[in-house]
Short mmCIF file of C-alpha atoms and ligand atoms in Angstrom, two decimals:
data_model
loop_
_atom_site.label_atom_id
_atom_site.label_comp_id
_atom_site.label_asym_id
_atom_site.label_seq_id
_atom_site.Cartn_x
_atom_site.Cartn_y
_atom_site.Cartn_z
CA UNK A 166 2.33 -0.42 -10.68
CA UNK A 167 5.49 -1.27 -9.95
CA UNK A 168 5.52 -4.72 -8.35
CA UNK A 169 8.32 -5.12 -5.41
CA UNK A 170 9.88 -2.06 -4.34
CA UNK A 171 13.12 -1.52 -5.33
CA UNK A 172 14.64 0.18 -1.84
CA UNK A 173 17.44 -1.64 0.02
CA UNK A 174 16.93 -2.45 3.33
CA UNK A 175 17.75 -1.12 6.23
CA UNK A 176 20.55 -2.79 7.93
CA UNK A 177 18.43 -3.17 11.34
CA UNK A 178 21.61 -5.20 13.54
CA UNK A 179 23.04 -1.71 14.57
CA UNK A 180 20.13 -0.42 15.89
CA UNK A 181 20.72 1.86 18.13
CA UNK A 182 19.68 2.43 21.35
CA UNK A 183 17.43 6.25 21.72
CA UNK A 184 14.69 6.94 20.28
CA UNK A 185 12.51 4.28 18.12
CA UNK A 186 8.65 3.56 17.16
CA UNK A 187 6.89 0.71 17.85
CA UNK A 188 4.24 0.15 15.02
CA UNK A 189 1.46 -2.83 17.04
CA UNK A 190 0.83 -6.19 14.14
CA UNK A 191 -2.44 -5.47 13.36
CA UNK A 192 -4.45 -8.62 11.39
CA UNK A 193 -0.91 -9.72 10.29
CA UNK A 194 -1.24 -11.17 13.58
CA UNK A 195 -3.73 -13.08 13.12
CA UNK A 196 -2.23 -15.27 10.31
CA UNK A 197 -0.87 -18.36 10.60
CA UNK A 198 2.34 -20.49 9.30
CA UNK A 199 2.74 -17.34 6.70
CA UNK A 200 2.55 -14.94 8.15
CA UNK A 201 6.04 -14.20 7.69
CA UNK A 202 5.17 -13.48 4.24
CA UNK A 203 2.97 -10.66 5.59
CA UNK A 204 5.10 -9.58 7.85
CA UNK A 205 7.53 -8.96 4.81
CA UNK A 206 5.25 -7.44 2.40
CA UNK A 207 4.15 -4.91 5.41
CA UNK A 208 8.26 -4.05 5.64
CA UNK A 209 8.24 -3.46 2.05
CA UNK A 210 4.96 -1.91 2.25
CA UNK A 211 7.07 0.57 5.19
CA UNK A 212 10.03 0.96 3.42
CA UNK A 213 8.75 2.92 0.06
CA UNK A 214 6.73 5.09 3.05
CA UNK A 215 9.81 6.32 3.94
CA UNK A 216 11.53 7.57 0.79
CA UNK A 217 12.64 10.49 0.86
CA UNK A 218 12.49 11.15 5.05
CA UNK A 219 15.27 12.52 5.00
CA UNK A 220 18.00 9.96 6.58
CA UNK A 221 18.38 7.03 7.08
CA UNK A 222 16.48 4.44 8.67
CA UNK A 223 16.55 0.22 9.85
CA UNK A 224 13.58 -1.82 10.77
CA UNK A 225 13.18 -3.94 13.15
CA UNK A 226 11.38 -7.27 13.75
CA UNK A 227 9.92 -8.60 17.01
CA UNK A 228 7.25 -10.74 17.87
CA UNK A 229 4.13 -8.98 16.90
CA UNK A 230 5.85 -5.44 16.28
CA UNK A 231 7.98 -4.17 13.59
CA UNK A 232 10.66 -1.33 15.55
CA UNK A 233 11.40 1.47 12.88
CA UNK A 234 13.76 4.12 13.85
CA UNK A 235 17.32 6.40 12.35
CA UNK A 236 18.35 9.84 11.46
CA UNK A 237 14.79 11.45 11.51
CA UNK A 238 13.37 13.29 13.73
CA UNK A 239 11.27 10.47 15.43
CA UNK A 240 7.64 12.92 14.43
CA UNK A 241 8.58 12.28 11.18
CA UNK A 242 8.84 7.77 10.79
CA UNK A 243 5.96 8.92 13.00
CA UNK A 244 4.55 10.62 10.47
CA UNK A 245 5.22 8.12 7.93
CA UNK A 246 4.35 4.66 9.39
CA UNK A 247 1.07 6.14 10.26
CA UNK A 248 -0.39 5.74 6.93
CA UNK A 249 1.42 2.29 6.97
CA UNK A 250 -2.26 0.09 6.44
CA UNK A 251 -1.52 -2.87 8.86
CA UNK A 252 -0.94 -1.67 11.68
CA UNK A 253 -2.48 -1.34 14.75
CA UNK A 254 -1.03 1.17 16.49
CA UNK A 255 2.37 3.55 15.74
CA UNK A 256 3.70 4.33 19.42
CA UNK A 257 7.50 6.53 19.78
CA UNK A 258 9.43 4.74 21.98
CA UNK A 259 12.75 5.11 23.61
CA UNK A 260 15.23 2.04 23.26
CA UNK A 261 17.39 0.37 25.96
CA UNK A 262 19.42 -2.37 27.18
CA UNK A 263 17.29 -4.72 28.86
CA UNK A 264 18.86 -4.10 32.66
CA UNK A 265 17.46 -2.80 35.54
CA UNK A 266 19.49 0.12 35.98
CA UNK A 267 18.72 1.38 32.95
CA UNK A 268 14.61 0.66 32.19
CA UNK A 269 14.68 3.07 35.72
CA UNK A 270 16.57 5.61 34.56
CA UNK A 271 15.01 5.87 30.82
CA UNK A 272 11.33 5.36 32.49
CA UNK A 273 11.93 8.80 34.77
CA UNK A 274 13.59 10.58 31.94
CA UNK A 275 10.62 10.12 30.03
CA UNK A 276 7.68 11.44 33.12
CA UNK A 277 10.18 13.91 33.92
CA UNK A 278 9.08 15.31 30.63
CA UNK A 279 5.88 14.30 31.14
CA UNK A 280 5.83 15.87 34.66
CA UNK A 281 7.25 19.31 33.24
CA UNK A 282 4.96 19.10 30.39
CA UNK A 283 1.74 18.86 32.46
CA UNK A 284 2.35 19.00 35.89
CA UNK A 285 -0.44 16.61 38.72
CA UNK A 286 -0.82 14.14 36.29
CA UNK A 287 -2.23 10.30 37.16
CA UNK A 288 0.36 7.62 35.65
CA UNK A 289 0.43 3.81 35.48
CA UNK A 290 2.92 1.79 34.30
CA UNK A 291 2.60 -1.13 32.38
CA UNK A 292 5.24 -3.91 32.09
CA UNK A 293 5.53 -6.44 29.69
CA UNK A 294 7.56 -9.77 29.04
CA UNK A 295 8.19 -10.67 26.02
CA UNK A 296 11.64 -12.71 27.64
CA UNK A 297 11.13 -14.61 30.51
CA UNK A 298 14.10 -14.84 31.43
CA UNK A 299 13.97 -11.01 32.93
CA UNK A 300 14.34 -11.18 37.05
CA UNK A 301 11.39 -9.54 37.15
CA UNK A 302 7.67 -10.72 36.90
CA UNK A 303 5.91 -8.33 35.36
CA UNK A 304 3.65 -6.86 38.21
CA UNK A 305 6.84 -6.42 39.63
CA UNK A 306 9.15 -4.54 37.50
CA UNK A 307 6.12 -2.35 37.20
CA UNK A 308 5.57 -1.64 40.79
CA UNK A 309 9.55 -1.42 40.75
CA UNK A 310 9.48 1.00 38.13
CA UNK A 311 6.80 3.62 39.14
CA UNK A 312 7.94 3.59 42.90
CA UNK A 313 11.40 5.66 41.13
CA UNK A 314 8.74 7.72 39.72
CA UNK A 315 7.35 8.79 42.58
CA UNK A 316 10.17 9.19 44.09
CA UNK A 317 12.31 11.31 41.45
CA UNK A 318 9.67 13.27 40.26
CA UNK A 319 7.37 15.20 41.13
CA UNK A 320 4.17 16.64 40.24
CA UNK A 321 2.72 13.31 38.86
CA UNK A 322 1.01 10.48 41.09
CA UNK A 323 -0.73 7.51 40.57
CA UNK A 324 -2.75 6.10 39.06
CA UNK A 325 -3.82 2.65 38.46
CA UNK A 326 -7.80 2.62 37.56
CA UNK A 327 -7.83 6.04 34.91
CA UNK A 328 -4.24 7.02 34.35
CA UNK A 329 -3.64 9.88 31.95
CA UNK A 330 0.10 9.11 31.28
CA UNK A 331 0.30 4.70 31.06
CA UNK A 332 4.26 4.10 30.61
CA UNK A 333 4.19 0.68 29.05
CA UNK A 334 7.25 -1.60 29.19
CA UNK A 335 7.94 -4.04 27.40
CA UNK A 336 11.39 -6.50 27.81
CA UNK A 337 13.37 -8.32 25.41
CA UNK A 338 15.47 -10.56 25.65
CA UNK A 339 18.73 -7.76 25.12
CA UNK A 340 16.59 -4.48 24.50
CA UNK A 341 13.36 -2.99 26.20
CA UNK A 342 11.59 -0.32 24.48
CA UNK A 343 9.00 2.72 26.92
CA UNK A 344 6.63 4.17 25.45
CA UNK A 345 3.70 6.41 26.90
CA UNK A 346 2.17 7.51 23.22
CA UNK A 347 0.14 5.85 21.08
CA UNK A 348 -1.38 7.18 17.66
CA UNK A 349 -4.03 4.54 16.12
CA UNK A 350 -2.28 3.21 13.08
CA UNK A 351 -4.39 2.43 9.95
CA UNK A 352 -5.17 -1.09 10.22
CA UNK A 353 -6.58 -4.54 7.83
CA UNK A 354 -4.16 -6.57 5.52
CA UNK A 355 -0.66 -4.74 4.41
CA UNK A 356 -1.72 -3.61 0.38
CA UNK A 357 -0.72 -5.65 -1.82
CA UNK A 358 -1.61 -8.93 0.30
CA UNK A 359 -4.52 -9.78 -1.99
CA UNK A 360 -3.67 -9.32 -5.26
CA UNK A 361 -4.33 -6.23 -7.20
CA UNK A 362 -7.53 -4.30 -9.02
CA UNK A 363 -7.81 -1.63 -10.61
CA UNK A 364 -10.52 1.30 -8.90
CA UNK A 365 -13.31 3.25 -10.85
CA UNK A 366 -12.41 6.81 -9.26
CA UNK A 367 -15.32 9.68 -10.06
CA UNK A 368 -14.76 12.86 -8.54
CA UNK A 369 -17.44 12.46 -5.13
CA UNK A 370 -16.78 11.07 -2.00
CA UNK A 371 -17.59 7.62 -1.99
CA UNK A 372 -14.90 6.04 -4.83
CA UNK A 373 -12.13 6.99 -3.04
CA UNK A 374 -13.20 5.34 0.70
CA UNK A 375 -14.32 2.12 -0.88
CA UNK A 376 -10.86 2.46 -2.60
CA UNK A 377 -8.93 2.94 0.81
CA UNK A 378 -11.18 0.18 1.71
CA UNK A 379 -9.76 -1.77 -0.57
CA UNK A 380 -6.43 -1.34 0.56
CA UNK A 381 -7.17 -2.20 4.18
CA UNK A 382 -8.33 -5.77 2.90
CA UNK A 383 -4.75 -5.97 0.75
CA UNK A 384 -5.84 -5.39 -2.80
CA UNK A 385 -2.97 -2.91 -4.45
CA UNK A 386 -5.08 -0.69 -6.20
CA UNK A 387 -4.29 0.77 -9.68
CA UNK A 388 -7.13 3.63 -10.49
CA UNK A 389 -9.40 4.41 -13.58
CA UNK A 390 -10.90 7.42 -14.05
CA UNK A 391 -13.32 8.52 -17.66
CA UNK A 392 -13.92 12.04 -17.85
CA UNK A 393 -15.99 13.44 -20.45
CA UNK A 394 -14.09 14.83 -22.72
CA UNK A 395 -14.37 16.55 -24.72
CA UNK A 396 -17.25 18.24 -24.33
CA UNK A 397 -16.06 18.31 -20.97
CA UNK A 398 -13.93 20.40 -19.11
CA UNK A 399 -10.98 18.70 -17.27
CA UNK A 400 -11.93 19.55 -13.74
CA UNK A 401 -12.98 15.99 -13.13
CA UNK A 402 -9.43 14.94 -13.67
CA UNK A 403 -7.84 17.20 -12.04
CA UNK A 404 -9.66 16.10 -9.04
CA UNK A 405 -9.14 12.28 -9.80
CA UNK A 406 -5.28 13.94 -10.07
CA UNK A 407 -5.89 14.67 -6.80
CA UNK A 408 -7.74 11.99 -5.14
CA UNK A 409 -5.27 9.39 -6.14
CA UNK A 410 -2.43 11.64 -4.84
CA UNK A 411 -3.71 11.71 -1.13
CA UNK A 412 -4.78 7.72 -1.68
CA UNK A 413 -1.82 6.28 -2.75
CA UNK A 414 0.07 8.14 0.00
CA UNK A 415 -1.23 4.77 2.05
CA UNK A 416 0.02 2.70 -0.51
CA UNK A 417 3.22 2.18 -3.09
CA UNK A 418 2.12 4.24 -5.54
CA UNK A 419 -0.53 3.01 -7.86
CA UNK A 420 -1.04 4.63 -11.40
CA UNK A 421 -4.00 6.12 -12.32
CA UNK A 422 -5.32 5.58 -15.98
CA UNK A 423 -7.71 8.63 -17.48
CA UNK A 424 -9.60 6.90 -19.89
CA UNK A 425 -12.16 10.06 -22.74
CA UNK A 426 -15.26 8.74 -22.57
CA UNK A 427 -17.46 11.45 -23.30
CA UNK A 428 -17.17 10.22 -27.68
CA UNK A 429 -18.94 7.11 -26.98
CA UNK A 430 -21.29 8.11 -24.84
CA UNK A 431 -22.89 9.98 -27.34
CA UNK A 432 -22.91 7.41 -29.66
CA UNK A 433 -24.90 5.45 -27.05
CA UNK A 434 -27.09 8.77 -26.92
CA UNK A 435 -27.15 8.42 -30.92
CA UNK A 436 -28.30 4.94 -30.50
CA UNK A 437 -31.31 5.62 -28.79
CA UNK A 438 -29.66 4.67 -25.19
CA UNK A 439 -33.18 6.99 -23.61
CA UNK A 440 -33.46 6.47 -19.71
CA UNK A 441 -30.71 3.51 -20.40
CA UNK A 442 -28.13 6.62 -20.86
CA UNK A 443 -26.65 6.12 -17.63
CA UNK A 444 -26.67 2.33 -17.31
CA UNK A 445 -25.09 2.02 -20.90
CA UNK A 446 -22.08 4.24 -19.86
CA UNK A 447 -21.64 2.43 -16.39
CA UNK A 448 -21.50 -1.01 -18.39
CA UNK A 449 -19.29 0.83 -21.63
CA UNK A 450 -17.19 1.55 -18.03
CA UNK A 451 -16.99 -2.06 -15.77
CA UNK A 452 -16.99 -3.15 -20.23
CA UNK A 453 -13.20 -0.35 -20.64
CA UNK A 454 -12.07 -1.03 -17.37
CA UNK A 455 -11.86 -4.80 -17.65
CA UNK A 456 -10.18 -4.87 -20.67
CA UNK A 457 -7.62 -2.26 -19.71
CA UNK A 458 -7.34 -5.25 -15.86
CA UNK A 459 -6.60 -8.13 -18.61
CA UNK A 460 -3.42 -5.84 -19.44
CA UNK A 461 -2.29 -4.28 -16.09
CA UNK A 462 -3.05 -7.81 -14.74
CA UNK A 463 -5.31 -5.94 -11.98
CA UNK A 464 -7.75 -9.25 -10.66
CA UNK A 465 -10.86 -7.36 -9.74
CA UNK A 466 -12.25 -3.72 -10.26
CA UNK A 467 -13.61 -1.93 -6.97
CA UNK A 468 -16.47 0.45 -7.73
CA UNK A 469 -17.92 3.74 -5.24
CA UNK A 470 -21.01 1.97 -5.81
CA UNK A 471 -23.88 1.79 -2.02
CA UNK A 472 -27.42 0.43 -2.55
CA UNK A 473 -30.60 2.57 -3.51
CA UNK A 474 -27.94 5.36 -3.71
CA UNK A 475 -29.20 6.93 -6.58
CA UNK A 476 -30.56 5.42 -9.50
CA UNK A 477 -27.65 3.57 -11.26
CA UNK A 478 -27.58 2.02 -8.17
CA UNK A 479 -30.84 0.02 -7.11
CA UNK A 480 -30.19 -3.96 -7.52
CA UNK A 481 -31.59 -4.57 -10.86
CA UNK A 482 -29.21 -1.87 -12.26
CA UNK A 483 -26.27 -2.62 -9.91
CA UNK A 484 -26.54 -6.77 -11.84
CA UNK A 485 -27.03 -5.36 -15.50
CA UNK A 486 -23.75 -3.34 -14.93
CA UNK A 487 -22.13 -6.54 -13.33
CA UNK A 488 -23.30 -8.30 -16.80
CA UNK A 489 -20.91 -6.77 -19.04
CA UNK A 490 -17.95 -6.91 -16.72
CA UNK A 491 -15.52 -10.16 -17.42
CA UNK A 492 -14.06 -9.43 -13.58
CA UNK A 493 -15.51 -9.56 -10.19
CA UNK A 494 -17.03 -5.90 -9.35
CA UNK A 495 -16.27 -4.95 -5.86
CA UNK A 496 -18.67 -3.25 -3.73
CA UNK A 497 -16.35 -2.36 -0.45
CA UNK A 498 -19.27 0.66 0.78
CA UNK A 499 -22.33 -1.17 -0.69
CA UNK A 500 -23.67 -1.37 2.90
CA UNK A 501 -22.77 2.52 3.96
CA UNK A 502 -25.05 5.41 4.41
CA UNK A 503 -23.61 8.49 2.66
CA UNK A 504 -23.23 10.40 5.66
CA UNK A 505 -20.47 7.66 6.63
CA UNK A 506 -19.31 7.02 3.50
CA UNK A 507 -19.05 11.08 4.16
CA UNK A 508 -17.48 11.47 7.55
CA UNK A 509 -14.62 8.56 6.57
CA UNK A 510 -13.51 10.73 3.21
CA UNK A 511 -13.21 13.47 5.78
CA UNK A 512 -10.86 11.39 8.46
CA UNK A 513 -9.76 9.95 5.03
CA UNK A 514 -8.85 13.75 3.58
CA UNK A 515 -10.68 13.31 0.41
CA UNK A 516 -13.48 14.99 1.11
CA UNK A 517 -11.79 18.72 0.85
CA UNK A 518 -11.58 17.00 -3.35
CA UNK A 519 -14.48 15.80 -3.69
CA UNK A 520 -16.09 18.77 -2.49
CA UNK A 521 -14.01 20.39 -5.38
CA UNK A 522 -16.84 21.26 -8.18
CA UNK A 523 -16.49 19.65 -11.32
CA UNK A 524 -17.87 19.17 -14.58
CA UNK A 525 -19.10 14.93 -14.58
CA UNK A 526 -19.27 12.57 -17.62
CA UNK A 527 -21.94 11.07 -15.79
CA UNK A 528 -24.15 14.30 -15.93
CA UNK A 529 -23.57 14.44 -19.46
CA UNK A 530 -25.98 13.18 -21.13
CA UNK A 531 -27.84 12.32 -18.67
CA UNK A 532 -31.50 11.60 -19.12
CA UNK A 533 -34.16 13.82 -17.22
CA UNK A 534 -35.44 10.54 -15.66
CA UNK A 535 -33.30 7.46 -15.21
CA UNK A 536 -34.31 4.44 -15.38
CA UNK A 537 -34.03 2.34 -12.61
CA UNK A 538 -34.83 -1.21 -13.55
CA UNK A 539 -32.78 -1.16 -16.95
CA UNK A 540 -33.81 -4.75 -18.44
CA UNK A 541 -30.97 -6.25 -19.91
CA UNK A 542 -32.47 -7.92 -23.10
CA UNK A 543 -32.82 -3.24 -24.00
CA UNK A 544 -29.84 -2.86 -22.98
CA UNK A 545 -28.52 -5.52 -25.40
CA UNK A 546 -30.07 -4.22 -27.48
CA UNK A 547 -28.87 -0.61 -27.72
CA UNK A 548 -25.79 -2.05 -27.17
CA UNK A 549 -25.73 -4.04 -30.13
CA UNK A 550 -26.05 -1.15 -32.27
CA UNK A 551 -22.69 -0.38 -31.45
CA UNK A 552 -19.91 -2.48 -32.27
CA UNK A 553 -18.93 -2.25 -28.64
CA UNK A 554 -15.03 -4.12 -29.08
CA UNK A 555 -14.17 -0.81 -31.61
CA UNK A 556 -15.88 1.26 -29.22
CA UNK A 557 -13.83 -0.19 -26.71
CA UNK A 558 -10.09 -0.62 -27.91
CA UNK A 559 -10.96 2.91 -29.50
CA UNK A 560 -11.40 4.55 -25.98
CA UNK A 561 -8.07 2.36 -24.83
CA UNK A 562 -6.20 3.62 -27.36
CA UNK A 563 -6.02 6.77 -25.75
CA UNK A 564 -5.60 6.56 -22.94
CA UNK A 565 -3.52 8.70 -20.26
CA UNK A 566 -1.17 7.69 -17.79
CA UNK A 567 -0.18 9.17 -14.96
CA UNK A 568 1.23 8.05 -11.63
CA UNK A 569 0.52 10.60 -8.79
CA UNK A 570 2.29 11.59 -5.35
CA UNK A 571 6.30 10.02 -7.93
CA UNK A 572 8.02 13.01 -8.51
CA UNK A 573 8.29 11.47 -12.19
CA UNK A 574 4.17 11.35 -12.20
CA UNK A 575 2.07 13.15 -15.60
CA UNK A 576 0.50 16.43 -14.74
CA UNK A 577 -2.96 16.53 -16.82
CA UNK A 578 -2.41 18.70 -19.83
CA UNK A 579 -3.84 22.38 -19.18
CA UNK A 580 -7.17 22.51 -21.02
CA UNK A 581 -6.75 23.58 -24.69
CA UNK A 582 -10.27 24.95 -24.11
CA UNK A 583 -13.64 23.99 -22.46
CA UNK A 584 -15.67 22.73 -24.46
CA UNK A 585 -19.49 22.91 -24.13
CA UNK A 586 -21.60 19.30 -24.75
CA UNK A 587 -22.43 19.51 -28.78
CA UNK A 588 -26.06 18.62 -28.59
CA UNK A 589 -27.01 15.07 -29.86
P1 LIG B 852 -19.32 8.70 -6.14
O1 LIG B 852 -20.09 7.58 -6.18
O2 LIG B 852 -17.75 8.11 -5.97
O3 LIG B 852 -19.01 9.69 -5.10
P2 LIG B 852 -20.33 9.79 -8.11
O4 LIG B 852 -21.57 10.18 -6.64
O5 LIG B 852 -20.02 11.05 -8.83
O6 LIG B 852 -19.44 9.33 -7.16
P3 LIG B 852 -21.97 7.36 -8.58
O7 LIG B 852 -22.32 7.45 -9.94
O8 LIG B 852 -22.62 7.88 -7.43
O9 LIG B 852 -20.50 8.28 -9.02
O10 LIG B 852 -21.66 6.38 -9.17
C1 LIG B 852 -21.22 5.22 -8.57
C2 LIG B 852 -19.61 4.29 -8.86
O11 LIG B 852 -19.21 3.99 -10.07
C3 LIG B 852 -18.47 6.15 -8.27
O12 LIG B 852 -17.93 5.42 -7.00
C4 LIG B 852 -17.16 4.79 -9.29
O13 LIG B 852 -16.80 4.06 -8.66
C5 LIG B 852 -18.52 4.63 -10.61
N1 LIG B 852 -17.68 5.77 -11.12
C6 LIG B 852 -18.52 6.64 -12.03
N2 LIG B 852 -18.27 7.66 -12.43
C7 LIG B 852 -17.13 7.78 -12.72
C8 LIG B 852 -16.16 8.20 -13.19
N3 LIG B 852 -16.23 9.77 -14.02
N4 LIG B 852 -15.09 7.38 -13.84
C9 LIG B 852 -14.81 6.18 -13.00
N5 LIG B 852 -15.79 5.97 -12.09
C10 LIG B 852 -16.48 6.07 -12.26
MG1 LIG B 853 -21.92 7.73 -5.10
#
């Protein structure tokens, strides 16, 4: 994955008055003396998300807020910003000079449009003064603007307890921002601020949600998918590609590494893994993923495991898998229920991909009754019958790398044929 984005920083000094977008900082706001580094990262990620938006853009920093604008429709900016991890809210706004007259005028115009759209609504005005030099206190300013709106706009009434429309006015020294719509942002830490991880991405619901959770804790993610090739068709690879592309909309794009595990799975079966087949395969996956991470600079693996969800995810089996990895395995969904995971996958946009049928490598050669308590001595005994270093090397030698979501991302090759699993 590329490190720092190479997008030139837009110039904010000449930011014009007019429509813009306010991005309220999430957890970054809690950071102490190194907060500026988190904010820089957040802005880098925002610039990457704005690539190809169709016009020039600018970014400006205020206290715990980023202001975004440009020669691009406001909705397009909102759309891009809503996917950048680290903002609590994304608010379309108007930027005006900090004078009473300009603020009043903008407030009247804004609420006139709101009223024309749907008359009969209750409104309230809330003022925040970041500049305490401003001549009126916040509450007096709110009352004054409210009175002016009532005078000039028909079809609205004041409702201070449960307003349908809350006009927020944020006054800085030179400029003031007015907003009345608030979209929730993807909260969390800026992607990349916690380091880099390699996500084991299957075609199911769980691993994409786990990846997103990892990103939300500041991890820049690359992905590795194990297919059952040459014994399965490439449907699982297509799914992994589509999932990684969807996930890459939330971060500066991370690569997808595809590894054909089929032959190695067969080798495990041939040496008699039996009921340990699934855990032995999972150990091989994390062993290989650790070796890959060493090459790509990832500091941890991430999986979609949830304790007890299936036989391979009992505590004993998770411990057995951990032992095969050189890197810590992070499991963001360990305490999640399946329904919670599916609900989150739906809101992320990955559920529609995960639900598609595929030929998954884990089903290949799965024993009728998988062991729920794979003992380490047994696993090691099975693995000893193979040269694991050689197996891992061979897997890494034939790795396929793609960059889903980038124009130059290679698309997986079309299937030559769909080979059925060979009998062992
Ligand atoms: P998911 O858990 O994503 O729904 P699944 O049910 O097919 O997919 P599990 O058997 O629950 O997968 O596997 C647990 C975890 O192991 C996955 O969440 C994923 O991180 C990893 N994993 C499983 N199969 C693969 C694979 N083919 N390629 C990469 N990682 C995988
Ligand atoms: Mg699962």
